[in-house]
Short mmCIF file of C-alpha atoms in Angstrom, two decimals:
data_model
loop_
_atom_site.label_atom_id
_atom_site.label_comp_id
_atom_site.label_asym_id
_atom_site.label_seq_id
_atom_site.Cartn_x
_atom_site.Cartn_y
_atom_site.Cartn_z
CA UNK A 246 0.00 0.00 0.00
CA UNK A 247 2.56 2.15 1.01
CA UNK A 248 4.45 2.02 -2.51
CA UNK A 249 1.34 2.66 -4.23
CA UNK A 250 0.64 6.22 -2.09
CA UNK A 251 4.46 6.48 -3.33
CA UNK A 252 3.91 5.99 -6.60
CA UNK A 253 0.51 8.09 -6.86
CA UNK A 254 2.05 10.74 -5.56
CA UNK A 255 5.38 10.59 -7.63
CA UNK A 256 3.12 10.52 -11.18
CA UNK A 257 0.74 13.84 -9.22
CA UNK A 258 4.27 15.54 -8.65
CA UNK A 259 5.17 14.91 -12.52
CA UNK A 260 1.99 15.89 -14.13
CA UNK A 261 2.04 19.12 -11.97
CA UNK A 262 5.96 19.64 -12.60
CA UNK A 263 4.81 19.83 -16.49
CA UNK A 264 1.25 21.69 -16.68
CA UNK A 265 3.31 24.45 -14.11
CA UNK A 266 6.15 24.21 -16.68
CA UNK A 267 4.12 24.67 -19.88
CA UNK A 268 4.14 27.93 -22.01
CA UNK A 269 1.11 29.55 -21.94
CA UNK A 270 1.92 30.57 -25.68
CA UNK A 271 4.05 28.11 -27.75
CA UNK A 272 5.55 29.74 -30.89
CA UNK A 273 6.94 26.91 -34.06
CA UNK A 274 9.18 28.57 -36.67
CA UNK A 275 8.89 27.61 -39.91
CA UNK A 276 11.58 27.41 -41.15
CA UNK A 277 13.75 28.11 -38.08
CA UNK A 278 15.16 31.55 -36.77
CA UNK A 279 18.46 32.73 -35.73
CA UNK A 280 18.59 31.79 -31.89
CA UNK A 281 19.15 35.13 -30.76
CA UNK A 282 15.60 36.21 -32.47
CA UNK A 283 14.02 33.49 -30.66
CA UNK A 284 15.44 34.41 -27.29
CA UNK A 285 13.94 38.01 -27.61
CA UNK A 286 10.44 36.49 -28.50
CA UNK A 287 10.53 33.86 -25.46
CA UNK A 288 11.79 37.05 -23.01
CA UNK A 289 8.85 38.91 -24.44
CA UNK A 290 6.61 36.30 -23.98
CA UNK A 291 7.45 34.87 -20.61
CA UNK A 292 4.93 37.55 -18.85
CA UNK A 293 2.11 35.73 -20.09
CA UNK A 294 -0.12 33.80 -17.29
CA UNK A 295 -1.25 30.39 -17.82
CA UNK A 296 -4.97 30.65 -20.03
CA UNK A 297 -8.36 29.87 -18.19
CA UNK A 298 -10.03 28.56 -21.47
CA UNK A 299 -9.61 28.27 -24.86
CA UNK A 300 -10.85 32.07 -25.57
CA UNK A 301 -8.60 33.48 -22.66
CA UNK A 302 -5.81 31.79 -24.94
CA UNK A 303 -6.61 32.99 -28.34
CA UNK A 304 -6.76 36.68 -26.60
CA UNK A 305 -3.16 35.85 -25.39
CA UNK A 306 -2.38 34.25 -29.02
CA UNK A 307 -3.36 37.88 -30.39
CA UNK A 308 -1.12 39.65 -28.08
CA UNK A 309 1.74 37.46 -28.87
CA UNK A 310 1.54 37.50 -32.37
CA UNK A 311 2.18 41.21 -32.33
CA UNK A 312 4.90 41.18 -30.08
CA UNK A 313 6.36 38.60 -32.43
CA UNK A 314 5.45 40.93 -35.04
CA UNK A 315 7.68 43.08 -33.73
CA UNK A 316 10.26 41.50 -32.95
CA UNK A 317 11.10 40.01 -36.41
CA UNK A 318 10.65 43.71 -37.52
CA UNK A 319 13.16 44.95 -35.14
CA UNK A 320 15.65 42.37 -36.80
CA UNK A 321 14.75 42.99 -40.57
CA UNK A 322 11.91 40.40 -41.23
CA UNK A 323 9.52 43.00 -42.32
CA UNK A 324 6.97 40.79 -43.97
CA UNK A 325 6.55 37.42 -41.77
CA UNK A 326 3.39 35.19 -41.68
CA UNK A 327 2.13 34.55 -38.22
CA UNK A 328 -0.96 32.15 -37.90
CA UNK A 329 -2.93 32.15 -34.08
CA UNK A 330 -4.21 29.01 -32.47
CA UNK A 331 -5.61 27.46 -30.13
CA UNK A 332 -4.20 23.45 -28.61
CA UNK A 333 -5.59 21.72 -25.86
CA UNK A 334 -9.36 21.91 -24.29
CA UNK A 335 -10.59 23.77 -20.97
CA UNK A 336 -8.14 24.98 -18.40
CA UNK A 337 -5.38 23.27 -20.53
CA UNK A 338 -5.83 25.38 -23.69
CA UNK A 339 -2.87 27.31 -24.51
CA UNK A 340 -1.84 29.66 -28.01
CA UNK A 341 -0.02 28.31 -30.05
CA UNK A 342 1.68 30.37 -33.27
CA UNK A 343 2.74 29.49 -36.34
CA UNK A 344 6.03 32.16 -37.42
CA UNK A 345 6.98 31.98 -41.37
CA UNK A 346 9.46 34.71 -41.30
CA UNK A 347 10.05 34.92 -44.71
CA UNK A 348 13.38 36.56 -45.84
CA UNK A 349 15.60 39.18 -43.71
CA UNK A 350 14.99 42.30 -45.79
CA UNK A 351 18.46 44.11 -47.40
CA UNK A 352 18.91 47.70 -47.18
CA UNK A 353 18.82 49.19 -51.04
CA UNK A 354 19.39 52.65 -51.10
CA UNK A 355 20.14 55.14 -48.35
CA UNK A 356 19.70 58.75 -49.03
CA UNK A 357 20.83 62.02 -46.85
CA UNK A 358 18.40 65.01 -46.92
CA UNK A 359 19.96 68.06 -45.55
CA UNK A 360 17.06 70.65 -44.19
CA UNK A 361 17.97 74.22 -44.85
CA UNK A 362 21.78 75.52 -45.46
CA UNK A 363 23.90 72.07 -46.52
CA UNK A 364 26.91 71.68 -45.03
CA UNK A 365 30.51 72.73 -47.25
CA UNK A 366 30.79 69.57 -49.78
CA UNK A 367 33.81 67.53 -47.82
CA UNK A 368 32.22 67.87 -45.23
CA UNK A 369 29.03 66.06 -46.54
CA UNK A 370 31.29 63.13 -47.90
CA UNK A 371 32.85 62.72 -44.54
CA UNK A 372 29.94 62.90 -43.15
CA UNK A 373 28.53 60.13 -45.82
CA UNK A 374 31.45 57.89 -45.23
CA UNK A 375 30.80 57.69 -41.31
CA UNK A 376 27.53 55.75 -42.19
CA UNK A 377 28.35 51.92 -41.54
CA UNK A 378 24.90 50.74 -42.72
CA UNK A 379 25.29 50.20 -46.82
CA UNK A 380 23.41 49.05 -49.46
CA UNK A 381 23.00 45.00 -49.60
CA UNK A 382 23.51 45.06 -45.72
CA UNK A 383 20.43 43.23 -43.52
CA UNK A 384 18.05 46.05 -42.70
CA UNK A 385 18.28 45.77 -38.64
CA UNK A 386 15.76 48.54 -37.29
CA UNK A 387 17.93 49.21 -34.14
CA UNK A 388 21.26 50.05 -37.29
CA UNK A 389 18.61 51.67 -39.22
CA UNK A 390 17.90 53.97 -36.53
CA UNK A 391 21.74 54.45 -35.05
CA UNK A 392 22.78 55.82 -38.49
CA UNK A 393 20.87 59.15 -37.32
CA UNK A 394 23.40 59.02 -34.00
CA UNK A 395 26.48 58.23 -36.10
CA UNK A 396 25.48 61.54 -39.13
CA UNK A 397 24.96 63.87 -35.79
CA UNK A 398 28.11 62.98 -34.57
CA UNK A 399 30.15 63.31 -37.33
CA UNK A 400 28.95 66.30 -38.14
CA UNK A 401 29.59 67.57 -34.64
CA UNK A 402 33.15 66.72 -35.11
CA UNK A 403 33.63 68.37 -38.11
CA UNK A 404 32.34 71.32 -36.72
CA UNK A 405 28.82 71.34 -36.95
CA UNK A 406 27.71 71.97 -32.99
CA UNK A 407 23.91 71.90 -33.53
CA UNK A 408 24.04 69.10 -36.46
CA UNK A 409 21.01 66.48 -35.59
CA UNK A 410 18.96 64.14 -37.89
CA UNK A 411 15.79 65.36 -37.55
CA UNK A 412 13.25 62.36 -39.51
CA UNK A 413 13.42 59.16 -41.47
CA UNK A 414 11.17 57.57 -43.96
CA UNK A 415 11.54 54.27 -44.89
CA UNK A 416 10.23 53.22 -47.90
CA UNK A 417 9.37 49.24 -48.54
CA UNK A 418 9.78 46.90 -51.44
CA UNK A 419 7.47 43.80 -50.50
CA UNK A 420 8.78 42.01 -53.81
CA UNK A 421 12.25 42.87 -53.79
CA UNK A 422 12.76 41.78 -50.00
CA UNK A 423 14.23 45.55 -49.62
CA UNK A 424 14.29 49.05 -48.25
CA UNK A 425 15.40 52.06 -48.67
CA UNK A 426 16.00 55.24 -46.21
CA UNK A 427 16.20 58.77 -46.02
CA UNK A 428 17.44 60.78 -43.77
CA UNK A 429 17.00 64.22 -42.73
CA UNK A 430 19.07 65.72 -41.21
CA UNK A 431 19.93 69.73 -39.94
CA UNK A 432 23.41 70.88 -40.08
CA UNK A 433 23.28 73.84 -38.43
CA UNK A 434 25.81 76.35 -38.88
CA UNK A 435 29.62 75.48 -39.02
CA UNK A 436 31.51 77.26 -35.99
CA UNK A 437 35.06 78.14 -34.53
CA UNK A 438 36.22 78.54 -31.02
CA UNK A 439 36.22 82.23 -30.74
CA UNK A 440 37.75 84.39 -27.34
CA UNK A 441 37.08 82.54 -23.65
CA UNK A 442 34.60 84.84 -21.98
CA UNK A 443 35.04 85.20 -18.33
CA UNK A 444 32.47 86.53 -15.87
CA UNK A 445 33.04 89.29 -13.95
CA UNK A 446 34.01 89.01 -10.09
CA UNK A 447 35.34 86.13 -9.85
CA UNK A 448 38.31 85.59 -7.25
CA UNK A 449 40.52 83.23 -9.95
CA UNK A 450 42.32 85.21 -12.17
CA UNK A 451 41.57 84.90 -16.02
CA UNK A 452 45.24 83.91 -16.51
CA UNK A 453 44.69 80.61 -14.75
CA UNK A 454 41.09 79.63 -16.36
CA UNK A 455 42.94 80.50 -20.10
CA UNK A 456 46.18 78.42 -19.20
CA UNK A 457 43.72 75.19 -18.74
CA UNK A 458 41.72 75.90 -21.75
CA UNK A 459 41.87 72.91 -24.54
CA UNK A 460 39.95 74.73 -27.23
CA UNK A 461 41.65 76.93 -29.54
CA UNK A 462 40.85 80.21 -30.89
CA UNK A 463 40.17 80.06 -34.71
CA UNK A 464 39.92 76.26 -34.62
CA UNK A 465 37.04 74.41 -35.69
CA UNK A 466 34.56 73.53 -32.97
CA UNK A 467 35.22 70.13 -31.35
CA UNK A 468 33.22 68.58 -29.11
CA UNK A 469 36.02 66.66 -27.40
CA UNK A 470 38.27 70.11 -26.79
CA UNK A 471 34.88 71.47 -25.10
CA UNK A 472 34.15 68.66 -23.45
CA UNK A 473 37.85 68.43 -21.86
CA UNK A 474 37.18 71.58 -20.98
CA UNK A 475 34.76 70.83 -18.76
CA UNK A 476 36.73 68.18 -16.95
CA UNK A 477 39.54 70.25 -16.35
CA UNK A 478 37.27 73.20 -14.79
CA UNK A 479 35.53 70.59 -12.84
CA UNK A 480 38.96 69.23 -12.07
CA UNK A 481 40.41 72.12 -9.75
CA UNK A 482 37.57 71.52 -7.58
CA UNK A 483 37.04 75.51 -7.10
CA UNK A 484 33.91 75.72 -8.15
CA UNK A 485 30.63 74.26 -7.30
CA UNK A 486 28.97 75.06 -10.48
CA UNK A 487 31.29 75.10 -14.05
CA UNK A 488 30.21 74.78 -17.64
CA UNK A 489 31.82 75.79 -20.77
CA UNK A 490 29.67 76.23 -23.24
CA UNK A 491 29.31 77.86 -26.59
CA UNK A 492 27.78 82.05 -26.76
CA UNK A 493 24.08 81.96 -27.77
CA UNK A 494 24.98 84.41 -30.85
CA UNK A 495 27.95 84.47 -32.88
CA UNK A 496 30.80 87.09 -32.46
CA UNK A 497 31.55 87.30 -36.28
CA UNK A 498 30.78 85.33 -39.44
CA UNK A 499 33.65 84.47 -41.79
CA UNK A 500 33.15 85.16 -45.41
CA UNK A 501 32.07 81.29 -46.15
CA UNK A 502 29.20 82.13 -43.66
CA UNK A 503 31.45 79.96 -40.95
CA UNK A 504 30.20 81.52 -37.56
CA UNK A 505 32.72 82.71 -34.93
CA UNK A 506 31.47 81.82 -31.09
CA UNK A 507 33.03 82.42 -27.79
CA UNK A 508 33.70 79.91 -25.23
CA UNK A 509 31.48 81.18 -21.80
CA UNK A 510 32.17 80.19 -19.08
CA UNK A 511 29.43 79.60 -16.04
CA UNK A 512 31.17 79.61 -13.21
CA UNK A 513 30.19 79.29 -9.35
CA UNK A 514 33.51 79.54 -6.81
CA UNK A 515 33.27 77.77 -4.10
CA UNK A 516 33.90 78.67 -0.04
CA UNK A 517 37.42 79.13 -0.19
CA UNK A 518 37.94 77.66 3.71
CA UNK A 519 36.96 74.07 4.94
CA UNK A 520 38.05 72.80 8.31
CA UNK A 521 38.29 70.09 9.79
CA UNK A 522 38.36 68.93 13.36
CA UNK A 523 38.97 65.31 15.36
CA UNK A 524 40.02 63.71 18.42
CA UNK A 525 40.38 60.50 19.74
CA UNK A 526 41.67 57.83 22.60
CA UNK A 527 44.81 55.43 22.50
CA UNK A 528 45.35 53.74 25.24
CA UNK A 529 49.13 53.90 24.00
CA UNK A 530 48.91 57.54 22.72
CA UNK A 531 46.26 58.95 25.36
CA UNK A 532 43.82 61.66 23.74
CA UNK A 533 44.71 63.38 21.00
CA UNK A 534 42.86 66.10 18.49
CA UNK A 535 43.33 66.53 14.86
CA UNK A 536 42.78 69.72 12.84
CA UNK A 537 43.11 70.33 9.07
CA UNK A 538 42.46 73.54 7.36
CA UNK A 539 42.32 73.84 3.39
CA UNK A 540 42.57 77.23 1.69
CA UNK A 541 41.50 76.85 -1.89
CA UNK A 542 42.64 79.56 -4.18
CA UNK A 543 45.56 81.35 -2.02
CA UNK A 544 47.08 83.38 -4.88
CA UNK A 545 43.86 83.17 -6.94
CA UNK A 546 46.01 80.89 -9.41
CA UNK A 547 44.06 77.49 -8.81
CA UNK A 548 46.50 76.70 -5.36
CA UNK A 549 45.65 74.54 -2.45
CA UNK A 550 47.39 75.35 0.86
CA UNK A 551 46.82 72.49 3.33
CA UNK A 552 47.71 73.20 7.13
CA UNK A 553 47.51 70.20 9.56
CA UNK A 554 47.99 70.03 12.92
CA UNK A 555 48.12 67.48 15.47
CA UNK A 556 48.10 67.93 19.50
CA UNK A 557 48.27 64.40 21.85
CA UNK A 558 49.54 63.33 25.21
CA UNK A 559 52.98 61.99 23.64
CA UNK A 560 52.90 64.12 19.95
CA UNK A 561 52.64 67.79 18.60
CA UNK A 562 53.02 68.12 15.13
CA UNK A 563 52.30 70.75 12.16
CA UNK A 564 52.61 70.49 8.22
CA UNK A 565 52.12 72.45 5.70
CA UNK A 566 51.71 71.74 2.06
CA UNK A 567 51.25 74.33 -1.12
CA UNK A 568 49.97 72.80 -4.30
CA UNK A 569 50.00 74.57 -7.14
CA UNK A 570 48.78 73.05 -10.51
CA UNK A 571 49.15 73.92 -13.83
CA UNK A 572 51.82 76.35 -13.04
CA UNK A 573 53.59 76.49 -17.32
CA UNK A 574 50.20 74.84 -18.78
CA UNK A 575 47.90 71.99 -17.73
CA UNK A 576 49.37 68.82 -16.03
CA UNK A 577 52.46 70.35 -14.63
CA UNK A 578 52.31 71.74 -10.97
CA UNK A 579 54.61 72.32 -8.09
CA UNK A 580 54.20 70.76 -4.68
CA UNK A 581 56.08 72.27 -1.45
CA UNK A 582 55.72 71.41 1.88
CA UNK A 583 57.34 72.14 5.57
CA UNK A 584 56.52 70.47 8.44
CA UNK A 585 57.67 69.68 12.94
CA UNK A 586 57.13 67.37 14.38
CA UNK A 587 57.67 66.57 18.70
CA UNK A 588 57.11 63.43 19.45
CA UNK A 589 57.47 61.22 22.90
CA UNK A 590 58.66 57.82 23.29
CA UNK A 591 59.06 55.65 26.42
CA UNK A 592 63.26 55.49 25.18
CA UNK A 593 63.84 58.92 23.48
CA UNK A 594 62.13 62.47 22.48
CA UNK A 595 62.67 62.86 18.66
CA UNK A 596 62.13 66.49 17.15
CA UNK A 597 61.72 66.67 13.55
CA UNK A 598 61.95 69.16 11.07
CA UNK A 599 61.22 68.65 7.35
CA UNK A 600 61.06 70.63 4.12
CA UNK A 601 60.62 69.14 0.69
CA UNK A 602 59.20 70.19 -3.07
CA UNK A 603 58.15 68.44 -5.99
CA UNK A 604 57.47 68.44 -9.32
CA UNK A 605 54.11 66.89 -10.85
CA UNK A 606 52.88 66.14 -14.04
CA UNK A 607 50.00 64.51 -15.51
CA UNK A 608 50.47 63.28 -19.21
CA UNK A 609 46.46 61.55 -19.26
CA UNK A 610 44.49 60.04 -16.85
CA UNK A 611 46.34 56.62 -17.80
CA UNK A 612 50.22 58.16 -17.24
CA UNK A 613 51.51 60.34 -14.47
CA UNK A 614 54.59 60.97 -12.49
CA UNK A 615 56.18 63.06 -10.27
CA UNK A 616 59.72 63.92 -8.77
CA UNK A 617 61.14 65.67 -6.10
CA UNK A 618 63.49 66.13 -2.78
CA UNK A 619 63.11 66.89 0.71
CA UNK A 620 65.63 67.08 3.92
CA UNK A 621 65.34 66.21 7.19
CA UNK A 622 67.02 67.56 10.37
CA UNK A 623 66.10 65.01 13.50
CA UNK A 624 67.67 65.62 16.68
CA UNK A 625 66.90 62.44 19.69
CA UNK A 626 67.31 63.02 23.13
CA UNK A 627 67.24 60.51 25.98
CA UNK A 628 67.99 60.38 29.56
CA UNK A 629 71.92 60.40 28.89
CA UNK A 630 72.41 61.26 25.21
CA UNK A 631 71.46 63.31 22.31
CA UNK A 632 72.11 62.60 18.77
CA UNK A 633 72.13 65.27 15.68
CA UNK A 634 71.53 63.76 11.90
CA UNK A 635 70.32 64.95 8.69
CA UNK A 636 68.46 63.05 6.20
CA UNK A 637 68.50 64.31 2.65
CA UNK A 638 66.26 62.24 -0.19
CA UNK A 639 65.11 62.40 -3.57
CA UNK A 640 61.69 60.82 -4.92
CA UNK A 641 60.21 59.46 -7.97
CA UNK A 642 57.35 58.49 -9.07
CA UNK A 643 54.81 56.55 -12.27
CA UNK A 644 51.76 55.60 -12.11
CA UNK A 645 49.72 54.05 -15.25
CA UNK A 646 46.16 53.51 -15.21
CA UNK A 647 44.28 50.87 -17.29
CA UNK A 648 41.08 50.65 -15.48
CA UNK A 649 37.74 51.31 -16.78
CA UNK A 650 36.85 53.46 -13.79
CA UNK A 651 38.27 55.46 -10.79
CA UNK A 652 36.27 54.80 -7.92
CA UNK A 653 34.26 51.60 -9.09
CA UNK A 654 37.01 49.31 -11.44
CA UNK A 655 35.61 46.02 -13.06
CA UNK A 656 38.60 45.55 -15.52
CA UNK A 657 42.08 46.36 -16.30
CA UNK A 658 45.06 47.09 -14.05
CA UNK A 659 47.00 49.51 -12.14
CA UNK A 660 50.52 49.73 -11.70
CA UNK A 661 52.66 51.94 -9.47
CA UNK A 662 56.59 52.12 -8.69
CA UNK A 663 58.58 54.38 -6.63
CA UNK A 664 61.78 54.85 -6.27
CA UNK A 665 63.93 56.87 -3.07
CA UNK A 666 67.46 56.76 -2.77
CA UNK A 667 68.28 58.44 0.97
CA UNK A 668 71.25 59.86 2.33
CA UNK A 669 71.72 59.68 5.85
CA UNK A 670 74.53 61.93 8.09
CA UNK A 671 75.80 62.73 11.14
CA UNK A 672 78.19 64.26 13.00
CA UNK A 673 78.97 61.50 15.05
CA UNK A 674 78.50 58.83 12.14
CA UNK A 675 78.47 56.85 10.42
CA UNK A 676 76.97 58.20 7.34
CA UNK A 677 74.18 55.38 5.94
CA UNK A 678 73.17 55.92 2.11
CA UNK A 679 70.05 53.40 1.06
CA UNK A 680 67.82 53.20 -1.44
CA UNK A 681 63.89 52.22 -0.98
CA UNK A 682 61.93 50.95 -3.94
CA UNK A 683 58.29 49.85 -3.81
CA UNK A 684 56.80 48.49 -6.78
CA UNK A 685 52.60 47.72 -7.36
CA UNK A 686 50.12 45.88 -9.63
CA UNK A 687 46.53 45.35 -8.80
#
């Protein structure tokens, strides 16, 4: 008896395993489809709920045979043959469609319509030749469509700022299995970087906002040169609000009709003070606070003067370090820095004066390095000696990024090396030189 219950139950478990596992709308090709088609049709079609009679599942049969409609549009079967019906009896009637695809449509003819002032003739054959669509090509909706992207943007780098495609007809041939497109498209005006315009009353000298501009006066307009920019304004972190864009009106119209348009700046400075205040308990170190001051903008040249300071039961300590970036043109800065230090051991008191500068460039956000040299002067005193020694060293510095992103990296590699040969002397010897190297890849 009991293997019976067993076996009841096992066939109860299998018929409800495969009624629960049925598609409420089964779709046969005929002939077959690319898988990838028929993956996007079963995604679409997964929503569906199980049918509650055989007219429930013809409305579902209607539904899906548009969606499969649309799908073979989408990937250039433009005149398929889907059939709706109806299998099964009850609560176990489902759709079921026939698909005859019929033949992926080519692409024939494409055709560029340019709405109002054309662009200069080159210009239009670059502009052509960017198109990656061509005739005898399968006539994909989603490449259709992206040909509108790639005209706009080609335009846009050959100096055509407001260039967009603006409609599209496509035109059928039922017989011929083929299509053909035109586009139409606005050029706009063609444009080159005039003056930067500067507002008024700002704290950051126009020297420094000109020495970091990419665009160049005369040039062609280049959305890449504007766009950089931007990141470089957004870069020196002095402003809470910074855009670069284009003037509404042109300054002057070359003889071609070519406009001439200045570079304005929208800028916002920020507060040029932030501080910053801590303390804390070690049961080694005692209590101890922490203060840090910033001073954006000290000589209105895009500097950063950093002031720490540190006051605990067994330290006292103060540094100072002036950044200033972009000091001949952009990527090349200066770093100094001073600093004491008095600091309390169970063995020995150390004092500890430093002073050191630098040299930093950035080539791209993949390659930078920098170089420089400080000196020491340390001076240890204990309960029956003191001891006097300088400490002189130079630095270097690369560091190439491959990542695909700063904060959040999924793939590619960083790698870091520095190099600091030290000399070490003192009165009382013995002189030590050494050199430290650290090396990283992650």
């Amino acid at each position: 008896m009991r293997q019976y219950f067993f076996i009841m139950a096992m066939m109860a478990a299998l018929l409800w395993a495969g009624s629960a596992s049925a598609d409420p709308v089964s779709v046969v090709y005929v002939p077959s489809v690319p898988e990838d088609v028929q993956a996007q049709i079963d995604e679409r079609l997964s929503d569906e709920p199980a049918a509650d009679g055989p007219l429930h599942a013809r409305r579902q049969g209607r539904r899906a045979k548009k969606t499969v409609e649309g799908v073979l549009n989408a990937y250039g079967y433009f005149d398929p043959r889907v059939t709706v019906g109806v299998v099964g009896d009850g609560t176990d009637a489902r759709a079921e469609l026939t698909v005859e695809p019929g033949a992926v449509f080519a692409v024939r003819r494409l055709v560029i319509r340019y709405d109002g002032t054309p662009p200069f003739d080159d210009d239009q054959e670059q502009a052509r030749a960017a198109i990656t669509l061509q005739p005898g090509m399968d006539a994909v909706a989603a490449k259709v469509i992206d040909q509108e992207r790639q005209l706009g943007a080609r335009l846009r780098e050959l100096g055509y700022p407001y260039a967009q495609a603006t409609g599209r007809e496509v035109i059928g041939d039922k017989e011929g299995k083929t299509i053909s497109v035109r586009y139409t498209v606005k050029s706009g005006p063609r444009v080159r970087f005039g003056e930067v315009a500067i507002p008024d009353g700002l704290r950051t000298k126009d020297s420094y906002l000109k020495r970091i501009n990419s665009t160049e006066e005369g040039a062609l307009f280049d959305p890449a040169s504007l766009a950089l920019y931007n990141s470089r304004l957004s870069e020196t972190r002095l402003f809470n609000k910074a855009i670069a864009k284009l003037s509404d009106e042109p300054v002057a119209v070359d003889t071609d009709g070519t406009e001439v348009r200045d570079v304005e700046l929208q800028l916002t400075e920020r507060k040029r003070n932030t501080l910053t205040l801590g303390a804390g308990f070690d049961t080694s170190e005692g209590f101890g606070v922490d203060a840090e001051l910033l001073r954006r903008n000290l000589t209105r040249r895009g500097d950063l003067l950093t002031a720490t300071a540190r006051a605990a039961e067994r330290e006292l300590g103060l540094e100072l370090v002036w950044r200033r970036p972009n000091v001949v043109n952009y990527g090349k800065g200066l770093r100094f820095s001073v600093s004491a230090s008095d600091e309390n051991t169970d063995a020995f008191n150390q004092l500890t004066g430093r002073v050191g500068a630098g040299y930093e460039v950035v080539k791209s956000p993949e390659f930078q390095y920098n170089y420089g040299a400080d000196a020491r002067y340390i001076r240890q005193s204990g309960e029956s000696a003191r001891r006097d020694f300088q400490v002189v060293s130079l630095t270097g510095a690369v560091l190439i990024d491959k990542a695909d992103s700063l904060l959040d990296p999924r793939k590619g590699w960083r790698a870091e090396g520095r190099l600091k040969p030290t000399y070490s002397f003192s009165p009382d010897g013995p002189d030590v030189p050494y050199v430290r190297a650290v090396g990283q890849l992650r």
